[in-house]
């Protein structure tokens, strides 16, 4: 509890001065509840009531277990920017020095929509340290503007020595500069939304021998075979901040009973990577989908979450990511769902998960 309190006590309490429950204690109980599989404020209150004796070994809860209304009021009123800043500091201390690929991608909270607006749910930008397997940042995409959300998320981070990856939406001069300002390099996908820049990059490869790059594969799984090749060449004078090289990554995919598909992706790089490393970076980016977004939906039921009032969807999404980081890095073996169920069934295991936050 000590480390948790040290970071999250900086979050301003949005309630009146006569509030009975301590803010950090309520946030801690909510986190413990999510670690045991709670999906909403009603289940958090039920958890607090059921596990009161265990929780009082860690926090005082002088006024008894918080009610559903207490959890709901706090997460609806809590300022997300302060909560996210505390999360970023806590994760930095929890993770230690980061290195390798840091992926940025947006995710819709599909259940977080007001009645009649199902097609426009809340949209968040997530920052994922792929090789550390940690979520290190989250930001709301204001008005579903993922570009602005990504820049605001980057402003909270120091990423010295990392390589930040993002899809073609973020292949912009201002986003590239925001990445460089964190101390990181970038590897940004370039597509036809930047036609002039794309034509310049493609021209760099017209006279090159494709056999001169690095290759990987074929990898076979799920009735599918994939192989990849990469070429990286130096590049300057294209008017893009920090640009040092450009890359071409070709993927050949063969599904059982279907013709071979060839996909070519182009990248802007702020550092000249070896072709072998470029293959690793390109592939590692996609772990944000299957090791973060998929886990949030399958283990934490994020897409089904119907919290939608005020700041609650954003704050509860961050709480799920905090729980995911803690559970994933607990040394016990097993899937994420198994760990969450075990924490709910076994008080000693729950305490060991909480202790692992230090």
PDB file of C-alpha atoms in Angstrom, residues 19-296:
ATOM      1  CA  UNK A  19     -16.260  12.969   2.656  1.00  0.00           C
ATOM      2  CA  UNK A  20     -16.007   9.974   4.971  1.00  0.00           C
ATOM      3  CA  UNK A  21     -13.854   7.536   3.012  1.00  0.00           C
ATOM      4  CA  UNK A  22     -10.197   8.262   2.235  1.00  0.00           C
ATOM      5  CA  UNK A  23      -9.719   8.697  -1.527  1.00  0.00           C
ATOM      6  CA  UNK A  24      -6.558   6.582  -1.825  1.00  0.00           C
ATOM      7  CA  UNK A  25      -8.149   3.789   0.217  1.00  0.00           C
ATOM      8  CA  UNK A  26     -11.186   3.711  -2.073  1.00  0.00           C
ATOM      9  CA  UNK A  27      -8.966   3.659  -5.163  1.00  0.00           C
ATOM     10  CA  UNK A  28      -6.899   0.849  -3.645  1.00  0.00           C
ATOM     11  CA  UNK A  29      -9.996  -1.226  -2.811  1.00  0.00           C
ATOM     12  CA  UNK A  30     -11.304  -0.652  -6.358  1.00  0.00           C
ATOM     13  CA  UNK A  31      -7.990  -1.903  -7.785  1.00  0.00           C
ATOM     14  CA  UNK A  32      -8.067  -4.982  -5.552  1.00  0.00           C
ATOM     15  CA  UNK A  33     -11.644  -5.636  -6.696  1.00  0.00           C
ATOM     16  CA  UNK A  34     -10.639  -5.461 -10.373  1.00  0.00           C
ATOM     17  CA  UNK A  35      -7.750  -7.841  -9.624  1.00  0.00           C
ATOM     18  CA  UNK A  36     -10.437 -10.269  -8.424  1.00  0.00           C
ATOM     19  CA  UNK A  37     -12.599  -9.840 -11.523  1.00  0.00           C
ATOM     20  CA  UNK A  38     -14.957  -6.989 -10.527  1.00  0.00           C
ATOM     21  CA  UNK A  39     -16.297  -5.252 -13.628  1.00  0.00           C
ATOM     22  CA  UNK A  40     -18.257  -2.278 -12.269  1.00  0.00           C
ATOM     23  CA  UNK A  41     -18.900  -0.174  -9.165  1.00  0.00           C
ATOM     24  CA  UNK A  42     -21.664  -2.479  -7.919  1.00  0.00           C
ATOM     25  CA  UNK A  43     -19.258  -5.416  -7.909  1.00  0.00           C
ATOM     26  CA  UNK A  44     -16.565  -3.285  -6.259  1.00  0.00           C
ATOM     27  CA  UNK A  45     -18.949  -2.548  -3.387  1.00  0.00           C
ATOM     28  CA  UNK A  46     -19.851  -6.223  -3.073  1.00  0.00           C
ATOM     29  CA  UNK A  47     -16.155  -7.123  -3.040  1.00  0.00           C
ATOM     30  CA  UNK A  48     -15.392  -4.523  -0.347  1.00  0.00           C
ATOM     31  CA  UNK A  49     -18.192  -5.858   1.852  1.00  0.00           C
ATOM     32  CA  UNK A  50     -17.241  -9.519   1.358  1.00  0.00           C
ATOM     33  CA  UNK A  51     -13.478  -9.030   1.764  1.00  0.00           C
ATOM     34  CA  UNK A  52     -13.593  -6.381   4.513  1.00  0.00           C
ATOM     35  CA  UNK A  53     -11.590  -8.474   6.983  1.00  0.00           C
ATOM     36  CA  UNK A  54      -8.817  -9.107   4.444  1.00  0.00           C
ATOM     37  CA  UNK A  55      -8.741  -5.507   3.238  1.00  0.00           C
ATOM     38  CA  UNK A  56      -8.383  -4.187   6.798  1.00  0.00           C
ATOM     39  CA  UNK A  57      -5.032  -5.951   7.011  1.00  0.00           C
ATOM     40  CA  UNK A  58      -3.812  -3.377   4.478  1.00  0.00           C
ATOM     41  CA  UNK A  59      -6.070  -0.288   4.786  1.00  0.00           C
ATOM     42  CA  UNK A  60      -8.076   0.969   7.749  1.00  0.00           C
ATOM     43  CA  UNK A  61     -11.526   1.494   6.143  1.00  0.00           C
ATOM     44  CA  UNK A  62     -12.544   3.200   9.372  1.00  0.00           C
ATOM     45  CA  UNK A  63     -16.069   3.838   8.102  1.00  0.00           C
ATOM     46  CA  UNK A  64     -16.660   0.345   6.783  1.00  0.00           C
ATOM     47  CA  UNK A  65     -16.765  -0.833   3.173  1.00  0.00           C
ATOM     48  CA  UNK A  66     -17.424   1.891   0.570  1.00  0.00           C
ATOM     49  CA  UNK A  67     -20.824   1.684  -1.086  1.00  0.00           C
ATOM     50  CA  UNK A  68     -21.645   1.521  -4.791  1.00  0.00           C
ATOM     51  CA  UNK A  69     -22.496   5.238  -4.670  1.00  0.00           C
ATOM     52  CA  UNK A  70     -19.076   6.064  -3.205  1.00  0.00           C
ATOM     53  CA  UNK A  71     -17.183   4.194  -5.912  1.00  0.00           C
ATOM     54  CA  UNK A  72     -19.418   5.616  -8.629  1.00  0.00           C
ATOM     55  CA  UNK A  73     -19.182   9.206  -7.391  1.00  0.00           C
ATOM     56  CA  UNK A  74     -15.397   9.104  -7.105  1.00  0.00           C
ATOM     57  CA  UNK A  75     -14.734   7.652 -10.546  1.00  0.00           C
ATOM     58  CA  UNK A  76     -17.275   9.934 -12.196  1.00  0.00           C
ATOM     59  CA  UNK A  77     -15.759  13.068 -10.637  1.00  0.00           C
ATOM     60  CA  UNK A  78     -12.055  12.138 -10.529  1.00  0.00           C
ATOM     61  CA  UNK A  79      -9.946  14.243 -12.890  1.00  0.00           C
ATOM     62  CA  UNK A  80      -8.608  11.761 -15.498  1.00  0.00           C
ATOM     63  CA  UNK A  81      -5.534  13.832 -16.322  1.00  0.00           C
ATOM     64  CA  UNK A  82      -4.271  13.687 -12.717  1.00  0.00           C
ATOM     65  CA  UNK A  83      -5.106   9.993 -12.443  1.00  0.00           C
ATOM     66  CA  UNK A  84      -3.260   9.244 -15.698  1.00  0.00           C
ATOM     67  CA  UNK A  85      -0.228  11.292 -14.617  1.00  0.00           C
ATOM     68  CA  UNK A  86      -0.037   9.340 -11.335  1.00  0.00           C
ATOM     69  CA  UNK A  87      -0.442   6.090 -13.277  1.00  0.00           C
ATOM     70  CA  UNK A  88       2.457   7.033 -15.582  1.00  0.00           C
ATOM     71  CA  UNK A  89       4.742   7.799 -12.598  1.00  0.00           C
ATOM     72  CA  UNK A  90       3.716   4.630 -10.751  1.00  0.00           C
ATOM     73  CA  UNK A  91       4.278   2.474 -13.840  1.00  0.00           C
ATOM     74  CA  UNK A  92       7.667   4.066 -14.480  1.00  0.00           C
ATOM     75  CA  UNK A  93       8.739   3.153 -10.930  1.00  0.00           C
ATOM     76  CA  UNK A  94       7.166  -0.315 -11.224  1.00  0.00           C
ATOM     77  CA  UNK A  95       8.820  -1.067 -14.578  1.00  0.00           C
ATOM     78  CA  UNK A  96      12.226   0.491 -14.079  1.00  0.00           C
ATOM     79  CA  UNK A  97      14.164   1.512 -17.199  1.00  0.00           C
ATOM     80  CA  UNK A  98      12.252   0.857 -20.406  1.00  0.00           C
ATOM     81  CA  UNK A  99      13.777  -0.164 -23.735  1.00  0.00           C
ATOM     82  CA  UNK A 100      12.670  -1.573 -27.058  1.00  0.00           C
ATOM     83  CA  UNK A 101       9.412  -0.965 -28.869  1.00  0.00           C
ATOM     84  CA  UNK A 102       6.689   1.293 -27.482  1.00  0.00           C
ATOM     85  CA  UNK A 103       3.488   1.014 -29.537  1.00  0.00           C
ATOM     86  CA  UNK A 104       0.706   3.599 -29.768  1.00  0.00           C
ATOM     87  CA  UNK A 105      -2.786   2.650 -30.886  1.00  0.00           C
ATOM     88  CA  UNK A 106      -6.386   3.687 -30.311  1.00  0.00           C
ATOM     89  CA  UNK A 107      -9.153   1.558 -28.810  1.00  0.00           C
ATOM     90  CA  UNK A 108     -12.864   2.256 -28.561  1.00  0.00           C
ATOM     91  CA  UNK A 109     -14.708   1.442 -25.320  1.00  0.00           C
ATOM     92  CA  UNK A 110     -17.629  -0.046 -27.211  1.00  0.00           C
ATOM     93  CA  UNK A 111     -19.996  -0.103 -24.256  1.00  0.00           C
ATOM     94  CA  UNK A 112     -19.259   3.477 -23.201  1.00  0.00           C
ATOM     95  CA  UNK A 113     -21.879   5.243 -25.283  1.00  0.00           C
ATOM     96  CA  UNK A 114     -24.930   7.274 -24.417  1.00  0.00           C
ATOM     97  CA  UNK A 115     -28.297   5.978 -25.536  1.00  0.00           C
ATOM     98  CA  UNK A 116     -28.804   6.579 -29.252  1.00  0.00           C
ATOM     99  CA  UNK A 117     -25.065   7.077 -29.906  1.00  0.00           C
ATOM    100  CA  UNK A 118     -23.855   3.497 -30.182  1.00  0.00           C
ATOM    101  CA  UNK A 119     -21.799   4.310 -33.286  1.00  0.00           C
ATOM    102  CA  UNK A 120     -19.648   6.844 -31.383  1.00  0.00           C
ATOM    103  CA  UNK A 121     -18.361   5.248 -28.171  1.00  0.00           C
ATOM    104  CA  UNK A 122     -15.562   6.735 -26.099  1.00  0.00           C
ATOM    105  CA  UNK A 123     -12.163   6.427 -27.791  1.00  0.00           C
ATOM    106  CA  UNK A 124      -8.850   6.097 -25.934  1.00  0.00           C
ATOM    107  CA  UNK A 125      -5.215   6.127 -27.039  1.00  0.00           C
ATOM    108  CA  UNK A 126      -3.069   3.479 -25.327  1.00  0.00           C
ATOM    109  CA  UNK A 127       0.720   3.421 -25.002  1.00  0.00           C
ATOM    110  CA  UNK A 128       2.194  -0.078 -24.731  1.00  0.00           C
ATOM    111  CA  UNK A 129       5.787  -0.997 -23.829  1.00  0.00           C
ATOM    112  CA  UNK A 130       5.840  -4.155 -25.916  1.00  0.00           C
ATOM    113  CA  UNK A 131       9.002  -5.826 -24.698  1.00  0.00           C
ATOM    114  CA  UNK A 132       8.270  -5.013 -21.037  1.00  0.00           C
ATOM    115  CA  UNK A 133       4.621  -6.091 -21.631  1.00  0.00           C
ATOM    116  CA  UNK A 134       3.283  -3.085 -19.713  1.00  0.00           C
ATOM    117  CA  UNK A 135       0.733  -0.382 -20.391  1.00  0.00           C
ATOM    118  CA  UNK A 136       2.570   2.865 -19.663  1.00  0.00           C
ATOM    119  CA  UNK A 137       0.043   5.481 -20.748  1.00  0.00           C
ATOM    120  CA  UNK A 138      -3.539   6.257 -21.662  1.00  0.00           C
ATOM    121  CA  UNK A 139      -5.257   9.377 -22.943  1.00  0.00           C
ATOM    122  CA  UNK A 140      -8.722  10.257 -24.160  1.00  0.00           C
ATOM    123  CA  UNK A 141      -8.925  10.995 -27.884  1.00  0.00           C
ATOM    124  CA  UNK A 142     -10.817  14.328 -27.647  1.00  0.00           C
ATOM    125  CA  UNK A 143     -13.736  14.227 -30.063  1.00  0.00           C
ATOM    126  CA  UNK A 144     -12.313  10.860 -31.227  1.00  0.00           C
ATOM    127  CA  UNK A 145      -9.198  12.756 -32.400  1.00  0.00           C
ATOM    128  CA  UNK A 146      -6.605  10.016 -31.907  1.00  0.00           C
ATOM    129  CA  UNK A 147      -3.748  12.231 -33.114  1.00  0.00           C
ATOM    130  CA  UNK A 148      -4.280  14.802 -30.357  1.00  0.00           C
ATOM    131  CA  UNK A 149      -4.762  12.044 -27.764  1.00  0.00           C
ATOM    132  CA  UNK A 150      -1.456  10.423 -28.756  1.00  0.00           C
ATOM    133  CA  UNK A 151       0.460  13.706 -28.447  1.00  0.00           C
ATOM    134  CA  UNK A 152      -1.041  14.359 -25.013  1.00  0.00           C
ATOM    135  CA  UNK A 153      -0.138  10.824 -23.871  1.00  0.00           C
ATOM    136  CA  UNK A 154       3.445  11.230 -25.107  1.00  0.00           C
ATOM    137  CA  UNK A 155       3.787  14.516 -23.206  1.00  0.00           C
ATOM    138  CA  UNK A 156       3.553  12.546 -19.923  1.00  0.00           C
ATOM    139  CA  UNK A 157       6.380  10.141 -20.776  1.00  0.00           C
ATOM    140  CA  UNK A 158      10.156   9.872 -20.942  1.00  0.00           C
ATOM    141  CA  UNK A 159      11.150   7.138 -23.395  1.00  0.00           C
ATOM    142  CA  UNK A 160      14.905   7.494 -23.798  1.00  0.00           C
ATOM    143  CA  UNK A 161      16.337   4.682 -25.899  1.00  0.00           C
ATOM    144  CA  UNK A 162      12.955   3.335 -27.034  1.00  0.00           C
ATOM    145  CA  UNK A 163      11.496   3.085 -30.548  1.00  0.00           C
ATOM    146  CA  UNK A 164       7.926   4.381 -30.766  1.00  0.00           C
ATOM    147  CA  UNK A 165       5.749   2.746 -33.412  1.00  0.00           C
ATOM    148  CA  UNK A 166       2.382   3.890 -34.721  1.00  0.00           C
ATOM    149  CA  UNK A 167       0.143   3.381 -37.724  1.00  0.00           C
ATOM    150  CA  UNK A 168      -0.198   5.711 -40.703  1.00  0.00           C
ATOM    151  CA  UNK A 169      -2.665   8.013 -38.932  1.00  0.00           C
ATOM    152  CA  UNK A 170       0.242   9.259 -36.801  1.00  0.00           C
ATOM    153  CA  UNK A 171       2.740   9.658 -39.641  1.00  0.00           C
ATOM    154  CA  UNK A 172       2.826  13.438 -39.234  1.00  0.00           C
ATOM    155  CA  UNK A 173       5.551  15.958 -38.533  1.00  0.00           C
ATOM    156  CA  UNK A 174       4.009  17.133 -35.233  1.00  0.00           C
ATOM    157  CA  UNK A 175       3.609  13.592 -33.881  1.00  0.00           C
ATOM    158  CA  UNK A 176       7.143  12.693 -34.958  1.00  0.00           C
ATOM    159  CA  UNK A 177       8.449  15.727 -33.081  1.00  0.00           C
ATOM    160  CA  UNK A 178       6.398  14.789 -29.996  1.00  0.00           C
ATOM    161  CA  UNK A 179       8.051  11.349 -30.062  1.00  0.00           C
ATOM    162  CA  UNK A 180      11.528  12.835 -30.417  1.00  0.00           C
ATOM    163  CA  UNK A 181      10.772  15.145 -27.470  1.00  0.00           C
ATOM    164  CA  UNK A 182      10.320  12.086 -25.218  1.00  0.00           C
ATOM    165  CA  UNK A 183      13.882  10.996 -26.006  1.00  0.00           C
ATOM    166  CA  UNK A 184      12.739   8.112 -28.219  1.00  0.00           C
ATOM    167  CA  UNK A 185      13.157   7.306 -31.894  1.00  0.00           C
ATOM    168  CA  UNK A 186      10.205   6.580 -34.170  1.00  0.00           C
ATOM    169  CA  UNK A 187       9.197   3.976 -36.762  1.00  0.00           C
ATOM    170  CA  UNK A 188       6.022   5.293 -38.390  1.00  0.00           C
ATOM    171  CA  UNK A 189       3.987   3.504 -41.045  1.00  0.00           C
ATOM    172  CA  UNK A 190       3.596   5.575 -44.207  1.00  0.00           C
ATOM    173  CA  UNK A 191       0.574   5.144 -46.485  1.00  0.00           C
ATOM    174  CA  UNK A 192      -1.253   6.984 -49.254  1.00  0.00           C
ATOM    175  CA  UNK A 193      -2.616   9.608 -46.842  1.00  0.00           C
ATOM    176  CA  UNK A 194       0.822  11.254 -47.401  1.00  0.00           C
ATOM    177  CA  UNK A 195       1.042  10.823 -51.209  1.00  0.00           C
ATOM    178  CA  UNK A 196       4.044  13.092 -51.860  1.00  0.00           C
ATOM    179  CA  UNK A 197       6.091  11.618 -49.029  1.00  0.00           C
ATOM    180  CA  UNK A 198       5.105   8.084 -50.057  1.00  0.00           C
ATOM    181  CA  UNK A 199       6.213   8.684 -53.645  1.00  0.00           C
ATOM    182  CA  UNK A 200       9.585  10.003 -52.424  1.00  0.00           C
ATOM    183  CA  UNK A 201      10.110   6.947 -50.228  1.00  0.00           C
ATOM    184  CA  UNK A 202       9.103   4.474 -52.932  1.00  0.00           C
ATOM    185  CA  UNK A 203      11.526   6.145 -55.352  1.00  0.00           C
ATOM    186  CA  UNK A 204      14.390   5.383 -52.961  1.00  0.00           C
ATOM    187  CA  UNK A 205      13.763   1.650 -53.404  1.00  0.00           C
ATOM    188  CA  UNK A 206      13.120   1.508 -57.164  1.00  0.00           C
ATOM    189  CA  UNK A 207      16.738   0.749 -58.071  1.00  0.00           C
ATOM    190  CA  UNK A 208      17.496  -1.538 -55.115  1.00  0.00           C
ATOM    191  CA  UNK A 209      17.756  -5.296 -55.233  1.00  0.00           C
ATOM    192  CA  UNK A 210      15.011  -6.745 -52.955  1.00  0.00           C
ATOM    193  CA  UNK A 211      17.321  -9.681 -52.190  1.00  0.00           C
ATOM    194  CA  UNK A 212      19.686  -7.318 -50.397  1.00  0.00           C
ATOM    195  CA  UNK A 213      17.586  -7.111 -47.228  1.00  0.00           C
ATOM    196  CA  UNK A 214      16.824  -9.374 -44.307  1.00  0.00           C
ATOM    197  CA  UNK A 215      14.238 -12.146 -44.382  1.00  0.00           C
ATOM    198  CA  UNK A 216      12.324 -14.123 -41.753  1.00  0.00           C
ATOM    199  CA  UNK A 217      10.006 -17.098 -41.877  1.00  0.00           C
ATOM    200  CA  UNK A 218       8.124 -18.830 -43.130  1.00  0.00           C
ATOM    201  CA  UNK A 219       6.169 -18.994 -39.862  1.00  0.00           C
ATOM    202  CA  UNK A 220       3.313 -21.489 -39.809  1.00  0.00           C
ATOM    203  CA  UNK A 221       0.311 -21.402 -37.469  1.00  0.00           C
ATOM    204  CA  UNK A 222      -3.484 -21.609 -37.672  1.00  0.00           C
ATOM    205  CA  UNK A 223      -3.467 -22.921 -41.267  1.00  0.00           C
ATOM    206  CA  UNK A 224      -1.427 -19.905 -42.302  1.00  0.00           C
ATOM    207  CA  UNK A 225       2.131 -19.408 -43.508  1.00  0.00           C
ATOM    208  CA  UNK A 226       3.869 -16.010 -43.365  1.00  0.00           C
ATOM    209  CA  UNK A 227       7.294 -14.786 -44.420  1.00  0.00           C
ATOM    210  CA  UNK A 228       8.729 -11.271 -44.301  1.00  0.00           C
ATOM    211  CA  UNK A 229      11.567  -9.330 -45.895  1.00  0.00           C
ATOM    212  CA  UNK A 230      12.847  -5.878 -44.982  1.00  0.00           C
ATOM    213  CA  UNK A 231      15.052  -3.277 -46.659  1.00  0.00           C
ATOM    214  CA  UNK A 232      16.321  -0.149 -44.880  1.00  0.00           C
ATOM    215  CA  UNK A 233      18.121   2.749 -46.585  1.00  0.00           C
ATOM    216  CA  UNK A 234      19.405   6.107 -45.271  1.00  0.00           C
ATOM    217  CA  UNK A 235      17.278   9.132 -46.112  1.00  0.00           C
ATOM    218  CA  UNK A 236      17.661  12.870 -45.545  1.00  0.00           C
ATOM    219  CA  UNK A 237      16.353  16.019 -47.117  1.00  0.00           C
ATOM    220  CA  UNK A 238      12.686  15.069 -47.129  1.00  0.00           C
ATOM    221  CA  UNK A 239      11.560  17.800 -44.725  1.00  0.00           C
ATOM    222  CA  UNK A 240      10.393  15.429 -41.990  1.00  0.00           C
ATOM    223  CA  UNK A 241      11.588  15.972 -38.381  1.00  0.00           C
ATOM    224  CA  UNK A 242      14.508  13.756 -37.412  1.00  0.00           C
ATOM    225  CA  UNK A 243      14.218  11.489 -40.461  1.00  0.00           C
ATOM    226  CA  UNK A 244      17.297   9.279 -40.816  1.00  0.00           C
ATOM    227  CA  UNK A 245      16.123   6.282 -42.868  1.00  0.00           C
ATOM    228  CA  UNK A 246      13.195   4.701 -44.676  1.00  0.00           C
ATOM    229  CA  UNK A 247      12.193   1.059 -44.750  1.00  0.00           C
ATOM    230  CA  UNK A 248      10.193  -1.357 -46.885  1.00  0.00           C
ATOM    231  CA  UNK A 249       8.703  -4.442 -45.242  1.00  0.00           C
ATOM    232  CA  UNK A 250       7.045  -7.056 -47.441  1.00  0.00           C
ATOM    233  CA  UNK A 251       4.821  -9.747 -45.962  1.00  0.00           C
ATOM    234  CA  UNK A 252       3.800 -12.831 -47.924  1.00  0.00           C
ATOM    235  CA  UNK A 253       0.831 -14.632 -46.403  1.00  0.00           C
ATOM    236  CA  UNK A 254      -0.598 -17.941 -47.603  1.00  0.00           C
ATOM    237  CA  UNK A 255      -3.865 -19.231 -46.161  1.00  0.00           C
ATOM    238  CA  UNK A 256      -4.891 -22.839 -46.700  1.00  0.00           C
ATOM    239  CA  UNK A 257      -6.851 -23.090 -49.943  1.00  0.00           C
ATOM    240  CA  UNK A 258      -6.327 -19.423 -50.881  1.00  0.00           C
ATOM    241  CA  UNK A 259      -3.859 -17.623 -53.176  1.00  0.00           C
ATOM    242  CA  UNK A 260      -0.806 -15.974 -51.652  1.00  0.00           C
ATOM    243  CA  UNK A 261      -1.313 -12.361 -50.517  1.00  0.00           C
ATOM    244  CA  UNK A 262       1.530  -9.837 -50.652  1.00  0.00           C
ATOM    245  CA  UNK A 263       1.423  -6.798 -48.371  1.00  0.00           C
ATOM    246  CA  UNK A 264       4.032  -4.033 -48.598  1.00  0.00           C
ATOM    247  CA  UNK A 265       4.425  -1.505 -45.787  1.00  0.00           C
ATOM    248  CA  UNK A 266       6.604   1.599 -45.850  1.00  0.00           C
ATOM    249  CA  UNK A 267       8.174   3.205 -42.776  1.00  0.00           C
ATOM    250  CA  UNK A 268       9.836   6.465 -41.791  1.00  0.00           C
ATOM    251  CA  UNK A 269      12.626   5.974 -39.234  1.00  0.00           C
ATOM    252  CA  UNK A 270      14.496   8.461 -37.068  1.00  0.00           C
ATOM    253  CA  UNK A 271      17.394   6.013 -36.704  1.00  0.00           C
ATOM    254  CA  UNK A 272      19.096   3.733 -39.211  1.00  0.00           C
ATOM    255  CA  UNK A 273      18.045   0.263 -38.057  1.00  0.00           C
ATOM    256  CA  UNK A 274      19.596  -2.969 -39.325  1.00  0.00           C
ATOM    257  CA  UNK A 275      17.113  -4.800 -41.561  1.00  0.00           C
ATOM    258  CA  UNK A 276      16.849  -7.678 -39.061  1.00  0.00           C
ATOM    259  CA  UNK A 277      15.881  -5.243 -36.288  1.00  0.00           C
ATOM    260  CA  UNK A 278      13.378  -3.553 -38.597  1.00  0.00           C
ATOM    261  CA  UNK A 279      11.604  -6.897 -39.021  1.00  0.00           C
ATOM    262  CA  UNK A 280      11.404  -7.278 -35.247  1.00  0.00           C
ATOM    263  CA  UNK A 281      10.105  -3.733 -34.745  1.00  0.00           C
ATOM    264  CA  UNK A 282       7.434  -4.102 -37.436  1.00  0.00           C
ATOM    265  CA  UNK A 283       6.153  -7.334 -35.965  1.00  0.00           C
ATOM    266  CA  UNK A 284       6.408  -6.288 -32.319  1.00  0.00           C
ATOM    267  CA  UNK A 285       4.093  -3.318 -32.877  1.00  0.00           C
ATOM    268  CA  UNK A 286       1.124  -5.662 -33.300  1.00  0.00           C
ATOM    269  CA  UNK A 287       1.477  -7.078 -29.787  1.00  0.00           C
ATOM    270  CA  UNK A 288      -0.562  -4.069 -28.666  1.00  0.00           C
ATOM    271  CA  UNK A 289      -3.551  -5.798 -30.274  1.00  0.00           C
ATOM    272  CA  UNK A 290      -3.169  -9.358 -28.996  1.00  0.00           C
ATOM    273  CA  UNK A 291      -1.390  -8.750 -25.679  1.00  0.00           C
ATOM    274  CA  UNK A 292      -3.251  -5.614 -24.594  1.00  0.00           C
ATOM    275  CA  UNK A 293      -6.510  -4.879 -26.405  1.00  0.00           C
ATOM    276  CA  UNK A 294      -7.539  -8.525 -26.739  1.00  0.00           C
ATOM    277  CA  UNK A 295      -6.748  -9.247 -23.073  1.00  0.00           C
ATOM    278  CA  UNK A 296      -8.725  -6.196 -21.940  1.00  0.00           C
TER     279      UNK A 296
END
